[in-house]
Coordinates of N, CA, C and O in Angstrom, one line a residue:
M270 N 12.6 -22.1 9.9 CA 12.4 -21.0 9.0 C 10.9 -20.8 8.7 O 10.5 -19.6 8.6
D271 N 10.1 -21.9 8.6 CA 8.7 -21.7 8.3 C 8.0 -20.9 9.4 O 7.2 -20.1 9.1
R272 N 8.3 -21.2 10.6 CA 7.7 -20.5 11.7 C 8.0 -19.0 11.7 O 7.1 -18.2 11.9
Q273 N 9.2 -18.6 11.3 CA 9.6 -17.2 11.2 C 8.8 -16.6 10.1 O 8.3 -15.5 10.2
E274 N 8.7 -17.3 9.0 CA 8.0 -16.7 7.8 C 6.5 -16.5 8.2 O 5.9 -15.5 7.8
Q275 N 5.9 -17.4 9.0 CA 4.5 -17.3 9.3 C 4.3 -16.1 10.3 O 3.2 -15.6 10.3
T276 N 5.2 -15.8 11.1 CA 5.0 -14.8 12.1 C 5.7 -13.4 11.7 O 5.5 -12.5 12.4
A277 N 6.4 -13.4 10.6 CA 7.0 -12.2 10.2 C 6.0 -11.2 9.8 O 5.0 -11.6 9.1
P278 N 6.1 -9.9 10.1 CA 5.1 -9.0 9.7 C 5.1 -8.8 8.2 O 6.1 -8.9 7.5
D279 N 4.0 -8.6 7.6 CA 3.8 -8.4 6.2 C 4.1 -6.9 5.9 O 3.3 -6.0 6.2
T280 N 5.3 -6.6 5.4 CA 5.7 -5.2 5.2 C 4.8 -4.5 4.2 O 4.6 -3.3 4.4
V281 N 4.3 -5.2 3.2 CA 3.4 -4.5 2.3 C 2.1 -4.0 3.0 O 1.7 -2.9 2.8
L282 N 1.5 -4.9 3.7 CA 0.3 -4.5 4.5 C 0.6 -3.4 5.5 O -0.2 -2.6 5.7
T283 N 1.8 -3.5 6.1 CA 2.2 -2.4 7.0 C 2.3 -1.1 6.3 O 1.8 -0.1 6.8
R284 N 2.9 -1.1 5.1 CA 3.0 0.1 4.3 C 1.6 0.6 3.9 O 1.4 1.8 3.9
I285 N 0.7 -0.3 3.5 CA -0.6 0.1 3.1 C -1.3 0.8 4.3 O -1.9 1.8 4.2
G286 N -1.2 0.2 5.5 CA -1.7 0.8 6.7 C -1.2 2.1 7.0 O -2.0 3.0 7.4
Q287 N 0.1 2.4 6.8 CA 0.7 3.7 7.0 C 0.1 4.7 6.0 O -0.2 5.9 6.4
L288 N -0.1 4.3 4.8 CA -0.7 5.2 3.8 C -2.2 5.5 4.1 O -2.7 6.6 3.9
V289 N -2.9 4.5 4.6 CA -4.3 4.7 5.1 C -4.3 5.8 6.2 O -5.2 6.7 6.1
M290 N -3.4 5.7 7.1 CA -3.3 6.7 8.2 C -3.0 8.1 7.6 O -3.6 9.1 8.0
L291 N -2.1 8.2 6.6 CA -1.8 9.4 5.9 C -3.1 10.0 5.3 O -3.4 11.2 5.4
H292 N -3.8 9.1 4.6 CA -5.1 9.6 4.0 C -6.1 10.1 5.0 O -6.7 11.1 4.8
H293 N -6.3 9.3 6.1 CA -7.2 9.7 7.1 C -6.8 10.9 7.8 O -7.6 11.6 8.4
A294 N -5.5 11.2 7.8 CA -5.0 12.5 8.5 C -5.3 13.7 7.6 O -5.0 14.8 8.0
G295 N -5.8 13.4 6.3 CA -6.2 14.6 5.5 C -5.3 14.8 4.3 O -5.6 15.7 3.5
D296 N -4.2 14.0 4.1 CA -3.4 14.3 3.0 C -3.7 13.3 1.8 O -2.9 12.4 1.5
R297 N -4.9 13.5 1.3 CA -5.4 12.6 0.2 C -4.5 12.5 -1.0 O -4.3 11.4 -1.5
E298 N -4.1 13.7 -1.5 CA -3.2 13.7 -2.7 C -1.9 12.9 -2.5 O -1.5 12.1 -3.3
E299 N -1.2 13.2 -1.4 CA 0.0 12.5 -1.1 C -0.2 11.0 -0.9 O 0.6 10.2 -1.4
A300 N -1.3 10.7 -0.2 CA -1.6 9.2 0.0 C -1.8 8.6 -1.4 O -1.4 7.5 -1.6
R301 N -2.6 9.2 -2.3 CA -2.9 8.7 -3.6 C -1.6 8.4 -4.3 O -1.4 7.4 -4.9
H302 N -0.7 9.4 -4.3 CA 0.6 9.2 -5.0 C 1.4 8.1 -4.5 O 2.0 7.3 -5.2
R303 N 1.5 8.0 -3.2 CA 2.2 6.9 -2.5 C 1.6 5.5 -2.8 O 2.3 4.5 -3.0
F304 N 0.2 5.5 -2.7 CA -0.5 4.3 -3.1 C -0.1 3.8 -4.5 O 0.1 2.7 -4.8
L305 N -0.1 4.8 -5.4 CA 0.2 4.5 -6.8 C 1.6 4.0 -7.0 O 1.9 3.0 -7.8
D306 N 2.5 4.6 -6.2 CA 3.9 4.1 -6.3 C 4.0 2.6 -5.8 O 4.7 1.8 -6.3
L307 N 3.3 2.4 -4.7 CA 3.3 1.0 -4.1 C 2.6 0.0 -5.1 O 3.1 -1.1 -5.3
W308 N 1.6 0.5 -5.8 CA 0.9 -0.4 -6.8 C 1.9 -0.7 -7.9 O 2.0 -1.9 -8.3
A309 N 2.7 0.2 -8.3 CA 3.7 0.0 -9.4 C 4.7 -1.0 -8.9 O 5.2 -1.9 -9.7
Q310 N 5.1 -1.0 -7.6 CA 6.0 -2.0 -7.0 C 5.4 -3.4 -7.0 O 6.1 -4.4 -7.2
I311 N 4.2 -3.5 -6.6 CA 3.5 -4.7 -6.4 C 3.2 -5.4 -7.8 O 3.4 -6.6 -8.0
G312 N 2.8 -4.6 -8.7 CA 2.5 -5.0 -10.0 C 1.1 -5.7 -10.2 O 0.5 -6.1 -9.2
E313 N 0.7 -5.8 -11.4 CA -0.6 -6.4 -11.7 C -0.7 -7.9 -11.3 O -1.8 -8.4 -11.2
H314 N 0.4 -8.5 -11.1 CA 0.4 -9.9 -10.8 C 1.0 -10.2 -9.5 O 1.3 -11.4 -9.2
G315 N 1.0 -9.2 -8.6 CA 1.5 -9.4 -7.3 C 0.6 -10.2 -6.4 O -0.5 -10.6 -6.9
D316 N 0.9 -10.4 -5.2 CA 0.1 -11.1 -4.2 C -1.4 -10.6 -4.2 O -1.6 -9.4 -4.1
P317 N -2.4 -11.4 -4.4 CA -3.7 -11.0 -4.5 C -4.2 -10.2 -3.3 O -5.0 -9.3 -3.4
L318 N -3.8 -10.7 -2.1 CA -4.2 -10.0 -0.9 C -3.6 -8.6 -0.9 O -4.4 -7.6 -0.5
H319 N -2.4 -8.4 -1.3 CA -1.8 -7.0 -1.4 C -2.6 -6.2 -2.4 O -2.9 -5.0 -2.1
R320 N -2.8 -6.7 -3.6 CA -3.5 -6.0 -4.6 C -4.9 -5.6 -4.2 O -5.4 -4.5 -4.4
C321 N -5.6 -6.6 -3.5 CA -7.0 -6.3 -3.1 C -7.0 -5.2 -2.1 O -7.8 -4.2 -2.2
T322 N -6.2 -5.3 -1.1 CA -6.1 -4.3 0.0 C -5.7 -3.0 -0.5 O -6.4 -1.9 -0.2
L323 N -4.7 -2.9 -1.3 CA -4.2 -1.6 -1.9 C -5.2 -1.0 -2.8 O -5.5 0.2 -2.6
A324 N -5.8 -1.7 -3.7 CA -6.8 -1.2 -4.6 C -8.1 -0.7 -3.8 O -8.7 0.3 -4.1
H325 N -8.4 -1.5 -2.8 CA -9.6 -1.1 -1.9 C -9.4 0.3 -1.3 O -10.3 1.1 -1.4
Y326 N -8.2 0.5 -0.8 CA -8.0 1.8 -0.1 C -7.6 2.9 -1.2 O -7.9 4.1 -1.0
L327 N -7.0 2.5 -2.3 CA -6.6 3.5 -3.3 C -7.9 4.1 -3.9 O -7.9 5.3 -4.3
A328 N -8.9 3.3 -4.0 CA -10.2 3.8 -4.6 C -10.7 5.0 -3.8 O -11.2 5.9 -4.3
D329 N -10.5 4.9 -2.5 CA -11.0 6.0 -1.6 C -10.3 7.3 -1.8 O -10.8 8.4 -1.4
T330 N -9.2 7.3 -2.5 CA -8.4 8.6 -2.7 C -8.7 9.2 -4.0 O -8.1 10.2 -4.4
Q331 N -9.6 8.6 -4.8 CA -9.9 9.1 -6.2 C -10.9 10.2 -6.1 O -11.8 10.2 -5.3
D332 N -10.7 11.2 -7.0 CA -11.6 12.3 -7.1 C -12.8 12.0 -8.0 O -13.9 12.5 -7.8
D333 N -12.5 11.2 -9.0 CA -13.5 10.9 -10.1 C -14.2 9.6 -9.7 O -13.6 8.6 -9.5
P334 N -15.6 9.6 -9.7 CA -16.3 8.3 -9.4 C -16.0 7.2 -10.3 O -15.9 6.0 -9.9
G335 N -15.7 7.5 -11.6 CA -15.3 6.4 -12.5 C -14.0 5.8 -12.2 O -13.8 4.6 -12.3
D336 N -13.0 6.6 -11.7 CA -11.7 6.1 -11.3 C -11.9 5.3 -10.0 O -11.2 4.3 -9.9
E337 N -12.7 5.8 -9.1 CA -13.0 5.0 -7.9 C -13.5 3.7 -8.2 O -13.1 2.6 -7.7
L338 N -14.5 3.6 -9.2 CA -15.1 2.3 -9.6 C -14.0 1.4 -10.2 O -14.0 0.2 -9.8
A339 N -13.1 1.9 -11.0 CA -12.1 1.1 -11.6 C -11.2 0.5 -10.5 O -10.9 -0.7 -10.6
W340 N -10.8 1.2 -9.5 CA -10.0 0.7 -8.4 C -10.8 -0.3 -7.6 O -10.2 -1.4 -7.2
D341 N -12.0 0.0 -7.3 CA -12.9 -1.0 -6.6 C -13.0 -2.3 -7.3 O -13.0 -3.4 -6.8
L342 N -13.2 -2.2 -8.7 CA -13.2 -3.4 -9.5 C -11.9 -4.2 -9.5 O -11.9 -5.4 -9.4
R343 N -10.8 -3.5 -9.4 CA -9.5 -4.2 -9.3 C -9.4 -4.9 -8.0 O -8.9 -6.0 -7.9
A344 N -9.9 -4.3 -6.9 CA -9.9 -4.9 -5.6 C -10.7 -6.2 -5.6 O -10.3 -7.2 -5.1
L345 N -11.9 -6.2 -6.2 CA -12.8 -7.3 -6.3 C -12.1 -8.4 -7.1 O -12.1 -9.6 -6.7
T346 N -11.5 -8.1 -8.2 CA -10.9 -9.1 -9.1 C -9.7 -9.8 -8.3 O -9.6 -11.0 -8.4
A347 N -8.9 -9.0 -7.6 CA -7.9 -9.6 -6.8 C -8.4 -10.5 -5.7 O -7.9 -11.6 -5.4
A348 N -9.5 -10.1 -5.1 CA -10.1 -10.9 -4.0 C -10.6 -12.2 -4.6 O -10.4 -13.3 -4.0
E349 N -11.2 -12.2 -5.8 CA -11.7 -13.4 -6.4 C -10.5 -14.4 -6.7 O -10.7 -15.6 -6.8
E350 N -9.3 -13.9 -6.9 CA -8.2 -14.7 -7.2 C -7.8 -15.6 -6.0 O -7.1 -16.6 -6.1
T351 N -8.2 -15.1 -4.8 CA -7.8 -15.8 -3.6 C -8.8 -16.9 -3.2 O -8.6 -17.7 -2.4
D352 N -10.0 -16.8 -3.8 CA -11.1 -17.7 -3.4 C -10.7 -19.1 -3.6 O -10.3 -19.5 -4.7
G353 N -10.9 -19.9 -2.6 CA -10.7 -21.4 -2.7 C -9.2 -21.8 -2.9 O -8.9 -22.9 -3.2
D354 N -8.3 -20.9 -2.6 CA -6.9 -21.2 -2.7 C -6.4 -21.9 -1.5 O -5.3 -22.4 -1.5
G355 N -7.2 -22.0 -0.4 CA -6.7 -22.7 0.8 C -5.7 -21.9 1.6 O -5.2 -22.5 2.6
L356 N -5.3 -20.8 1.2 CA -4.3 -20.0 1.9 C -5.0 -19.1 2.9 O -6.1 -18.7 2.7
P357 N -4.3 -18.7 4.0 CA -4.8 -17.8 5.0 C -5.3 -16.5 4.3 O -6.3 -15.9 4.8
S358 N -4.6 -16.0 3.3 CA -5.1 -14.8 2.7 C -6.5 -14.9 2.1 O -7.2 -13.9 2.1
G359 N -6.9 -16.1 1.7 CA -8.2 -16.3 1.1 C -9.3 -16.0 2.2 O -10.3 -15.4 1.9
A360 N -9.0 -16.5 3.4 CA -10.0 -16.3 4.5 C -10.0 -14.8 4.8 O -11.1 -14.2 5.1
A361 N -8.9 -14.1 4.8 CA -8.8 -12.7 5.1 C -9.6 -11.9 4.1 O -10.3 -11.0 4.4
V362 N -9.4 -12.3 2.9 CA -10.1 -11.5 1.8 C -11.6 -11.8 1.8 O -12.4 -10.9 1.5
R363 N -12.1 -13.0 2.2 CA -13.5 -13.2 2.2 C -14.2 -12.3 3.2 O -15.3 -11.9 3.0
A364 N -13.5 -11.9 4.3 CA -14.1 -10.9 5.2 C -14.2 -9.5 4.6 O -14.9 -8.6 5.1
F365 N -13.4 -9.3 3.5 CA -13.4 -8.0 2.8 C -14.6 -7.9 1.8 O -15.0 -6.8 1.4
Y366 N -15.2 -9.0 1.4 CA -16.3 -9.0 0.4 C -17.4 -8.1 0.7 O -17.9 -7.3 -0.2
P367 N -18.0 -8.1 1.9 CA -19.1 -7.2 2.1 C -18.7 -5.7 1.8 O -19.5 -5.0 1.2
S368 N -17.5 -5.3 2.3 CA -17.1 -3.9 2.0 C -16.8 -3.7 0.6 O -17.1 -2.6 0.0
L369 N -16.2 -4.7 -0.1 CA -15.9 -4.5 -1.5 C -17.2 -4.3 -2.3 O -17.3 -3.4 -3.2
H370 N -18.2 -5.1 -2.1 CA -19.4 -5.0 -2.8 C -20.2 -3.7 -2.4 O -20.8 -3.1 -3.2
L371 N -20.1 -3.3 -1.1 CA -20.7 -2.1 -0.7 C -20.1 -0.9 -1.4 O -20.9 0.0 -1.9
N372 N -18.8 -0.9 -1.5 CA -18.1 0.2 -2.2 C -18.6 0.3 -3.7 O -18.8 1.3 -4.2
L373 N -18.6 -0.9 -4.3 CA -19.0 -1.0 -5.7 C -20.5 -0.5 -5.8 O -20.8 0.3 -6.8
A374 N -21.4 -0.9 -4.9 CA -22.7 -0.4 -5.0 C -22.8 1.1 -4.9 O -23.5 1.8 -5.6
D375 N -22.0 1.7 -4.0 CA -22.0 3.1 -3.8 C -21.4 3.8 -5.1 O -22.0 4.8 -5.5
D376 N -20.4 3.2 -5.7 CA -19.8 3.8 -6.9 C -20.9 3.8 -8.0 O -21.0 4.8 -8.6
Y377 N -21.5 2.7 -8.2 CA -22.5 2.6 -9.2 C -23.7 3.6 -9.0 O -24.2 4.2 -9.9
L378 N -24.1 3.7 -7.7 CA -25.2 4.7 -7.4 C -24.8 6.1 -7.8 O -25.5 6.8 -8.4
R379 N -23.5 6.5 -7.4 CA -23.1 7.8 -7.7 C -22.9 8.0 -9.2 O -23.0 9.2 -9.7
L380 N -22.8 6.9 -10.0 CA -22.7 7.0 -11.4 C -24.1 6.9 -12.1 O -24.1 6.9 -13.3
G381 N -25.1 6.8 -11.3 CA -26.5 6.7 -11.8 C -26.8 5.3 -12.4 O -27.8 5.2 -13.1
R382 N -26.1 4.3 -12.0 CA -26.3 2.9 -12.5 C -27.0 2.2 -11.4 O -26.4 1.3 -10.7
H383 N -28.3 2.4 -11.2 CA -29.0 1.9 -10.1 C -29.1 0.3 -10.1 O -29.1 -0.3 -9.0
D384 N -29.3 -0.3 -11.2 CA -29.4 -1.7 -11.3 C -28.1 -2.4 -10.8 O -28.1 -3.3 -10.0
A385 N -27.0 -1.9 -11.3 CA -25.7 -2.4 -10.8 C -25.5 -2.1 -9.3 O -24.9 -3.0 -8.6
A386 N -25.9 -1.0 -8.9 CA -25.8 -0.6 -7.5 C -26.6 -1.6 -6.6 O -26.1 -2.2 -5.6
R387 N -27.8 -1.9 -7.0 CA -28.6 -2.9 -6.3 C -28.0 -4.3 -6.3 O -28.0 -5.0 -5.3
A388 N -27.5 -4.7 -7.4 CA -26.8 -6.0 -7.5 C -25.7 -6.2 -6.5 O -25.6 -7.2 -5.8
H389 N -24.8 -5.1 -6.5 CA -23.7 -5.2 -5.5 C -24.2 -5.0 -4.1 O -23.6 -5.6 -3.2
L390 N -25.2 -4.3 -3.9 CA -25.7 -4.2 -2.5 C -26.3 -5.5 -2.0 O -26.0 -5.9 -0.9
H391 N -26.9 -6.3 -2.9 CA -27.4 -7.6 -2.5 C -26.2 -8.5 -2.3 O -26.3 -9.4 -1.3
R392 N -25.2 -8.4 -3.0 CA -24.0 -9.2 -2.8 C -23.3 -8.8 -1.5 O -22.8 -9.7 -0.8
A393 N -23.3 -7.6 -1.2 CA -22.8 -7.1 0.1 C -23.5 -7.8 1.3 O -22.9 -8.3 2.2
R394 N -24.8 -7.7 1.2 CA -25.7 -8.3 2.3 C -25.5 -9.8 2.3 O -25.3 -10.4 3.4
G395 N -25.4 -10.4 1.1 CA -25.2 -11.9 1.0 C -23.9 -12.4 1.6 O -23.8 -13.5 2.0
T396 N -22.8 -11.6 1.5 CA -21.5 -12.0 2.0 C -21.2 -11.5 3.4 O -20.2 -11.8 4.0
A397 N -22.2 -10.7 4.0 CA -21.9 -10.1 5.3 C -21.9 -11.1 6.5 O -21.4 -10.7 7.6
A398 N -22.3 -12.3 6.3 CA -22.2 -13.3 7.3 C -20.7 -13.5 7.7 O -20.4 -14.0 8.8
A399 N -19.8 -13.2 6.8 CA -18.3 -13.4 7.1 C -17.8 -12.3 8.0 O -16.7 -12.5 8.5
L400 N -18.6 -11.3 8.3 CA -18.1 -10.2 9.2 C -18.0 -10.7 10.6 O -18.9 -11.4 11.1
A401 N -17.0 -10.2 11.3 CA -16.9 -10.5 12.7 C -17.9 -9.7 13.5 O -18.4 -8.7 13.1
D402 N -18.2 -10.1 14.7 CA -19.1 -9.4 15.6 C -18.2 -8.4 16.4 O -17.9 -8.6 17.5
D403 N -17.9 -7.3 15.7 CA -17.1 -6.2 16.3 C -17.5 -4.9 15.7 O -18.5 -4.8 14.9
S404 N -16.8 -3.9 16.0 CA -17.2 -2.5 15.5 C -17.0 -2.4 14.0 O -17.9 -1.7 13.4
Y405 N -16.1 -3.1 13.4 CA -16.0 -3.0 11.9 C -17.2 -3.7 11.3 O -17.8 -3.1 10.4
G406 N -17.5 -4.9 11.8 CA -18.7 -5.6 11.3 C -20.0 -4.8 11.4 O -20.8 -4.7 10.5
D407 N -20.1 -4.2 12.6 CA -21.3 -3.4 12.9 C -21.3 -2.2 11.9 O -22.4 -1.8 11.4
G408 N -20.2 -1.6 11.7 CA -20.1 -0.4 10.8 C -20.5 -0.8 9.3 O -21.2 -0.1 8.7
V409 N -20.0 -2.0 8.9 CA -20.4 -2.4 7.5 C -21.9 -2.7 7.4 O -22.5 -2.3 6.5
W410 N -22.4 -3.4 8.5 CA -23.9 -3.6 8.5 C -24.6 -2.3 8.4 O -25.6 -2.2 7.7
A411 N -24.2 -1.4 9.2 CA -24.9 -0.1 9.2 C -24.8 0.6 7.9 O -25.8 1.2 7.4
A412 N -23.7 0.5 7.2 CA -23.5 1.1 5.9 C -24.4 0.4 4.8 O -24.9 1.1 4.0
I413 N -24.5 -0.9 5.0 CA -25.4 -1.6 4.1 C -26.8 -1.1 4.2 O -27.5 -0.8 3.3
E414 N -27.2 -0.9 5.5 CA -28.6 -0.4 5.8 C -28.8 1.0 5.2 O -29.8 1.3 4.6
R415 N -27.8 1.9 5.4 CA -27.9 3.2 4.8 C -28.0 3.2 3.3 O -28.8 4.0 2.8
L416 N -27.2 2.4 2.7 CA -27.3 2.3 1.2 C -28.6 1.7 0.7 O -29.2 2.2 -0.3
E417 N -29.1 0.8 1.5 CA -30.4 0.2 1.2 C -31.5 1.3 1.2 O -32.4 1.4 0.3
S418 N -31.4 2.2 2.2 CA -32.3 3.3 2.3 C -32.2 4.3 1.2 O -33.2 4.7 0.6
R419 N -30.9 4.6 0.8 CA -30.7 5.5 -0.3 C -31.2 4.9 -1.6 O -31.7 5.7 -2.5
L420 N -31.2 3.6 -1.8 CA -31.7 3.0 -3.0 C -33.1 2.6 -3.0 O -33.7 2.1 -3.9
G421 N -33.8 2.9 -1.8 CA -35.2 2.6 -1.7 C -35.4 1.1 -1.6 O -36.5 0.6 -2.1
E422 N -34.5 0.4 -1.0 CA -34.6 -1.1 -0.9 C -35.6 -1.5 0.2 O -35.8 -2.7 0.3
G423 N -36.1 -0.6 0.9 CA -37.0 -1.0 2.0 C -36.3 -1.8 3.1 O -36.9 -2.5 3.8
G424 N -35.0 -1.6 3.3 CA -34.2 -2.3 4.3 C -34.5 -1.8 5.7 O -34.3 -2.5 6.7
G425 N -35.0 -0.5 5.8 CA -35.3 0.0 7.1 C -36.2 -0.8 7.9 O -37.2 -1.3 7.5
G426 N -35.8 -1.1 9.2 CA -36.7 -1.9 10.1 C -36.4 -3.4 10.0 O -36.8 -4.1 10.9
T427 N -35.7 -3.8 9.0 CA -35.5 -5.3 8.8 C -34.1 -5.6 9.3 O -33.8 -6.8 9.5
W428 N -33.2 -4.6 9.5 CA -31.9 -4.9 9.9 C -31.8 -5.2 11.4 O -32.4 -4.6 12.2
T429 N -31.0 -6.2 11.7 CA -30.7 -6.5 13.1 C -29.2 -6.5 13.3 O -28.5 -6.9 12.3
P430 N -28.7 -6.2 14.5 CA -27.3 -6.2 14.7 C -26.7 -7.6 14.4 O -27.4 -8.6 14.6
P431 N -25.5 -7.7 14.0 CA -24.8 -9.0 13.6 C -24.9 -10.0 14.7 O -25.0 -11.2 14.5
R432 N -24.9 -9.6 16.0 CA -24.9 -10.5 17.1 C -26.2 -11.4 17.1 O -26.3 -12.4 17.6
Q433 N -27.2 -10.9 16.5 CA -28.5 -11.5 16.4 C -28.7 -12.4 15.2 O -29.7 -13.0 15.0
R434 N -27.7 -12.4 14.3 CA -27.8 -13.1 13.0 C -27.4 -14.6 13.3 O -26.6 -14.8 14.1
P435 N -28.0 -15.5 12.5 CA -27.7 -16.9 12.7 C -26.3 -17.2 12.4 O -25.6 -16.5 11.7

C-alpha cells in the first residue's frame, strides 16, 4: 500500500495545474473563482505544499496589488511550514523559494515599498541555488536580473547563467 500511495498522482496538484492552464488560456476571472473554491476545500490548515502552490498561483489572478501581496505572503508562510520537515514536499517547496521571494519583491515594488522589495529580491537571489539547470531556472534567474535592473540594484552585467554557478 505504501508504494501505491507514493506513486499515486496528487489530485490537488493536478487540479491546481488545470486551473493554471485555464488562467494562462485567458480566463483569469474563472480561474480565480475556481482557485478560491479549491482554497476553501483545502483550508487554512491543509497540506502546506498544496497551500503554497495554490496561493502562489492564486496571487497571479488578483487585480489589486495588495490582494496579490496577501496571497504571495500566504504562499511563503505555507512554504516555511515545510522547511526541515524531512518530507519530499519540503524539498519541492525549497525550489519554489526564489520565485516566491521574486513575486513578493515585485508586489512590494508595485506598492512603492522599495526597501521591502529589495529585501525579497536579495532573498530570491540567495535561494536561487536551489533552482534546477533548466528553462524554469533560467527564467527565474532572468526575472531576478530584470527586477534588479528595475530597482537599480546594479545587477546588470554580473548575472551569469545557472550552469556557470558553483
